[in-house]
XYZ file of N, CA and C in Angstrom:
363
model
N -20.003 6.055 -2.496
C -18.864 5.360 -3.072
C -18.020 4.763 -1.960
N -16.694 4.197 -2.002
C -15.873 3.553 -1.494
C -15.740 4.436 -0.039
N -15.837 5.808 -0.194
C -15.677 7.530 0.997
C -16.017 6.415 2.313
N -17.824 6.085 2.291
C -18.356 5.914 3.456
C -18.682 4.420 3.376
N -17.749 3.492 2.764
C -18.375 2.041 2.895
C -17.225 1.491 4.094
N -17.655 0.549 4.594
C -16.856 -0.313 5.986
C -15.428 -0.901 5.099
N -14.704 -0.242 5.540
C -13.427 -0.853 4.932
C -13.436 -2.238 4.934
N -13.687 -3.379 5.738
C -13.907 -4.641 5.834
C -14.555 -5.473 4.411
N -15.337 -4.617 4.317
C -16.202 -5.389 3.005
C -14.978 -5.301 2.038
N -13.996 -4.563 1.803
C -13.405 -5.134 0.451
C -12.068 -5.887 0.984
N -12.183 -6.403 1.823
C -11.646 -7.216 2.243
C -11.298 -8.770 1.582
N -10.832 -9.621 1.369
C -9.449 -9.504 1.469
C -8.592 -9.143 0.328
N -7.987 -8.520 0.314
C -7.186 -7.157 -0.726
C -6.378 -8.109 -1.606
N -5.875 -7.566 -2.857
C -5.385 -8.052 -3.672
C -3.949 -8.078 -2.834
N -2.823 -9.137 -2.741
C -1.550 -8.451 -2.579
C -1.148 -7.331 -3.246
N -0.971 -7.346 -4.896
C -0.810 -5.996 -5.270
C -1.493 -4.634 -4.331
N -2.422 -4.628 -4.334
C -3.081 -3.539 -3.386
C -2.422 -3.445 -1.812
N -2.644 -4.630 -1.478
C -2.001 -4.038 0.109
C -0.688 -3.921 -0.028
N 0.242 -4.193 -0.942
C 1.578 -4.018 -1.021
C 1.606 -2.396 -0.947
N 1.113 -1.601 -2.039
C 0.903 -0.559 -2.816
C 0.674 0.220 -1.436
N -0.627 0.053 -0.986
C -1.410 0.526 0.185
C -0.260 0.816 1.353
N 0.729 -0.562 1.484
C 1.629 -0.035 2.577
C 2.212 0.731 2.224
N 2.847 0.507 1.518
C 3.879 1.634 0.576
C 3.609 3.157 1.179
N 2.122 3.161 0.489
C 2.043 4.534 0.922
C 1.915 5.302 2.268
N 1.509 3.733 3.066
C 0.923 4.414 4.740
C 1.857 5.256 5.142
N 2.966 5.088 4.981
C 4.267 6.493 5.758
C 4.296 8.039 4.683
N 3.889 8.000 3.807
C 3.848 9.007 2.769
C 3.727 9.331 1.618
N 3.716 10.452 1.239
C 3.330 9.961 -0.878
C 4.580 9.429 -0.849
N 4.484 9.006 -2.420
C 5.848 8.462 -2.771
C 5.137 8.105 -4.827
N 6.126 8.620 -5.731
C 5.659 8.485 -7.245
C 5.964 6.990 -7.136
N 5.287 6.373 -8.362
C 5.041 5.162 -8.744
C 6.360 4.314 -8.419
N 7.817 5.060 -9.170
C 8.459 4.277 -8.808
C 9.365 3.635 -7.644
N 8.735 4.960 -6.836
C 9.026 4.611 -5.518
C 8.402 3.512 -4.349
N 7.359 3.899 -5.247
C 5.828 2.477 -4.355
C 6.655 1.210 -5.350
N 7.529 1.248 -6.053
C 7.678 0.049 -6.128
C 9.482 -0.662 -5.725
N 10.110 0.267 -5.650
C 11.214 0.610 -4.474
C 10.569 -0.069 -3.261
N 9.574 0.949 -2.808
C 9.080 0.720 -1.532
C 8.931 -0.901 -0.890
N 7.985 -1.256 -1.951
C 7.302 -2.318 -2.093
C 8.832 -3.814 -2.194
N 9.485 -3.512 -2.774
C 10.365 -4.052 -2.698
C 11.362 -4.060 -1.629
N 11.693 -3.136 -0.827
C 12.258 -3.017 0.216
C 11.415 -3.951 1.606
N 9.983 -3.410 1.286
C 9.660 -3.797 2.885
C 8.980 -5.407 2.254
N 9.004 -6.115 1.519
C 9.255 -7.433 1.047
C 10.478 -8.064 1.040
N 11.663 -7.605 1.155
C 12.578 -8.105 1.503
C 13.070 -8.887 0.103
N 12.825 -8.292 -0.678
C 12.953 -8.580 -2.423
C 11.879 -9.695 -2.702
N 10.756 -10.036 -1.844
C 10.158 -10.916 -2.581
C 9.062 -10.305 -3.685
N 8.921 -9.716 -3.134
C 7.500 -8.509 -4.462
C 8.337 -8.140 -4.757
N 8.345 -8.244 -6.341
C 8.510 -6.828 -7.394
C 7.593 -6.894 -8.408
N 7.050 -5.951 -7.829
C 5.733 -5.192 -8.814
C 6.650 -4.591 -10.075
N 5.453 -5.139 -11.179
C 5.788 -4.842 -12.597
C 4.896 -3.157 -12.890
N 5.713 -2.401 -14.081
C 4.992 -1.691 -13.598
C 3.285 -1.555 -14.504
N 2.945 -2.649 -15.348
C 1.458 -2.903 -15.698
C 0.701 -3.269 -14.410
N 1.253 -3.958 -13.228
C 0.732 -4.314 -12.379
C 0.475 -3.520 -11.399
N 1.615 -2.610 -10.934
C 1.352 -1.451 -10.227
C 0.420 -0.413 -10.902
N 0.526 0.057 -12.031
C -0.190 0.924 -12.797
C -1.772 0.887 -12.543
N -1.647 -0.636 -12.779
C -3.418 -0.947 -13.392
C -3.949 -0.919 -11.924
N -3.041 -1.484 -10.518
C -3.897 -1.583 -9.293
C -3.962 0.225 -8.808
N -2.577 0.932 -9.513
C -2.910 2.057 -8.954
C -4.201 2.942 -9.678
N -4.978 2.984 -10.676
C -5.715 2.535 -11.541
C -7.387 2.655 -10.989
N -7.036 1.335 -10.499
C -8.178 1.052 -9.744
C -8.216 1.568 -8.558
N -7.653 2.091 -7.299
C -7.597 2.586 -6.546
C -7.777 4.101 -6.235
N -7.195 4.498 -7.545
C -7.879 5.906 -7.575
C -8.869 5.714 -7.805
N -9.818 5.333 -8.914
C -11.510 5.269 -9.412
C -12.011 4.800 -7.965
N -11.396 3.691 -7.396
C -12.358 3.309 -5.170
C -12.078 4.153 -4.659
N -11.159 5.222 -4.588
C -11.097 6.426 -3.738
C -9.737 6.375 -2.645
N -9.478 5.330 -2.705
C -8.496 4.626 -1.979
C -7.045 5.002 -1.647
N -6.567 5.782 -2.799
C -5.547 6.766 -2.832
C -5.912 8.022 -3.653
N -5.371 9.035 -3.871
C -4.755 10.220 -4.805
C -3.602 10.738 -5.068
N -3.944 11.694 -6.265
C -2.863 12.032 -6.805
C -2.681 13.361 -6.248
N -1.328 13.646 -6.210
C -0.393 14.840 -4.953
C -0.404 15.733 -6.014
N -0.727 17.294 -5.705
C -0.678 18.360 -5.963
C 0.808 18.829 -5.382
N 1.211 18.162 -4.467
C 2.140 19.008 -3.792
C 3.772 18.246 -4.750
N 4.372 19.172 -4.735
C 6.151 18.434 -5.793
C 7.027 18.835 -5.021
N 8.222 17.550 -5.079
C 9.579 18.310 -4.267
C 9.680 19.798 -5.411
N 11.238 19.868 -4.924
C 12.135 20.527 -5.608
C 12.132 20.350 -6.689
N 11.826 21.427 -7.777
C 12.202 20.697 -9.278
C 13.372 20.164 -9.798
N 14.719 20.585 -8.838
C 16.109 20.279 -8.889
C 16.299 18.859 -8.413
N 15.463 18.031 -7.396
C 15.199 17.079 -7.509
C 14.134 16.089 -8.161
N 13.499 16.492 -8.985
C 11.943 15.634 -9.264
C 11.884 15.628 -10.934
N 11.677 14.871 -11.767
C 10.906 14.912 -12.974
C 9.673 15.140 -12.810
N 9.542 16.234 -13.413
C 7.765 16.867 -13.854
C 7.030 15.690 -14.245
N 7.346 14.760 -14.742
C 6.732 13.587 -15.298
C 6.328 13.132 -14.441
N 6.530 12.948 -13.065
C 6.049 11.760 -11.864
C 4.813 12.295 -10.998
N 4.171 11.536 -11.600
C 3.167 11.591 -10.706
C 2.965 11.151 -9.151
N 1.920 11.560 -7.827
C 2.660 10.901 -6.613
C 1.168 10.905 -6.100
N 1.794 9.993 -4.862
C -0.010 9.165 -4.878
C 0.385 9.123 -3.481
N -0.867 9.169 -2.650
C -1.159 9.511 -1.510
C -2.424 8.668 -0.645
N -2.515 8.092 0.479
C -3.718 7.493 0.745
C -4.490 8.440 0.982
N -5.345 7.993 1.564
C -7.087 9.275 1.626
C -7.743 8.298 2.823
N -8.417 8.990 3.622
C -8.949 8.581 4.742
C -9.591 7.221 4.450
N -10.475 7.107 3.734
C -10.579 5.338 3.369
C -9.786 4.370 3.359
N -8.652 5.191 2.348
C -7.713 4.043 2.226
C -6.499 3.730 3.222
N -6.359 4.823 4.046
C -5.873 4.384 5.597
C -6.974 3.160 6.308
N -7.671 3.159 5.858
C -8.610 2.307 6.888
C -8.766 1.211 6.222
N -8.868 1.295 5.094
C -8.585 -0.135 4.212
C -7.429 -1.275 4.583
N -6.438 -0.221 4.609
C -5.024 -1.216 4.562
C -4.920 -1.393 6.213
N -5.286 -0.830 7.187
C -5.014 -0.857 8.843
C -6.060 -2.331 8.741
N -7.236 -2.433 7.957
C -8.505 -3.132 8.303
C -7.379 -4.735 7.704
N -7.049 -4.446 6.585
C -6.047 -6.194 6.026
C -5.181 -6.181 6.689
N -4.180 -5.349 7.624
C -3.227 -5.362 8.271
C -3.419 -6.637 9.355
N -5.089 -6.068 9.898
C -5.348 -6.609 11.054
C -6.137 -8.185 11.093
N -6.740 -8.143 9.803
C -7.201 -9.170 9.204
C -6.112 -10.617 9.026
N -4.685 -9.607 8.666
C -3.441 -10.519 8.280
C -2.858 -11.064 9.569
N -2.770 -9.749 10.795
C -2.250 -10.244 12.045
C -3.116 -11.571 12.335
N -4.641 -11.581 12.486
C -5.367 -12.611 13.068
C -4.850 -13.843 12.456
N -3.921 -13.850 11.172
C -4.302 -15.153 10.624
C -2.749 -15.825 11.252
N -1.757 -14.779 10.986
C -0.625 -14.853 11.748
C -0.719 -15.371 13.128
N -1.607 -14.950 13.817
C -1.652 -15.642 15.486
C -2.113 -17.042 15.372
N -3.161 -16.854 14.461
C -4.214 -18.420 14.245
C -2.835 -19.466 13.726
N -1.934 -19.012 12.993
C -0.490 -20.386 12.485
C -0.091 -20.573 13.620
N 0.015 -19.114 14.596
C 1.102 -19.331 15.594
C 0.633 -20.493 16.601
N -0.849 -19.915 16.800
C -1.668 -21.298 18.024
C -1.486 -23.045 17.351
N -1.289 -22.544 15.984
C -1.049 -24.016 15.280
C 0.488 -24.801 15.504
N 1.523 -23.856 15.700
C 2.637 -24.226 15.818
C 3.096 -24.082 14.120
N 2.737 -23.212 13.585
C 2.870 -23.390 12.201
C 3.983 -22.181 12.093
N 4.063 -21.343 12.820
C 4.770 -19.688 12.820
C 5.685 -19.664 14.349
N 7.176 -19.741 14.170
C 7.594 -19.633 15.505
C 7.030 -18.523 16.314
N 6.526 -18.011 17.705
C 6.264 -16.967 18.323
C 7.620 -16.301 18.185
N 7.493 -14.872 17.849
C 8.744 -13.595 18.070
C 9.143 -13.551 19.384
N 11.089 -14.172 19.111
C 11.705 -14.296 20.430
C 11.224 -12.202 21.497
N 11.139 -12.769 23.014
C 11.296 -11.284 23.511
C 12.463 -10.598 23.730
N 12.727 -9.116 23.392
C 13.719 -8.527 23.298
C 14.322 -8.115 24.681
């Protein structure tokens, strides 16, 4: 299954997915936080609906790509209801593999003059 295939081949990722995917690279986080998330590090341009988040999170569990967390905060903080989702060694390598896929294309505008180069600090 998805465990031992070259992350590359499912390449190039849905935005929904690599949105999702980043989301999670720093930690679990329940649905509505991947979409918090997702919204934060977009800078309000994504906002995932949640049929859209659902259905990619969905599919990502059945590729192996993330899971679902056994582990719960505090019940004094958490609804029992939330489920929390986690990457899995594939799916670290999935989203590092479009990360890097995305940088190349980013340099390729920049050689174009299409992307200012990032002033140095």
């Amino acid at each position: 299954m998805a465990q031992t295939a070259d992350p590359e081949s499912f390449l190039p990722l849905p935005p929904a997915a690599f949105h999702i995917l980043l989301a999670l690279a720093d930690g679990e986080r329940h649905g509505y936080g991947v979409m918090q998330e997702v919204a934060a590090i977009s800078g309000g341009q994504i906002k995932l609906g949640p049929g859209t988040l659902y259905g990619t999170i969905k599919r990502m569990l059945a590729d192996g790509w993330i899971e679902e967390s056994d582990e719960r905060p505090d019940p004094e903080l958490d609804d029992e209801r939330r489920r929390y989702y986690r990457l899995t060694d594939i799916g670290g390598k999935v989203v590092r593999a479009e990360a890097l896929r995305l940088s190349r294309l980013v340099d390729a505008a920049r050689s174009k003059r299409l992307v200012p180069k990032p002033r140095s600090t």
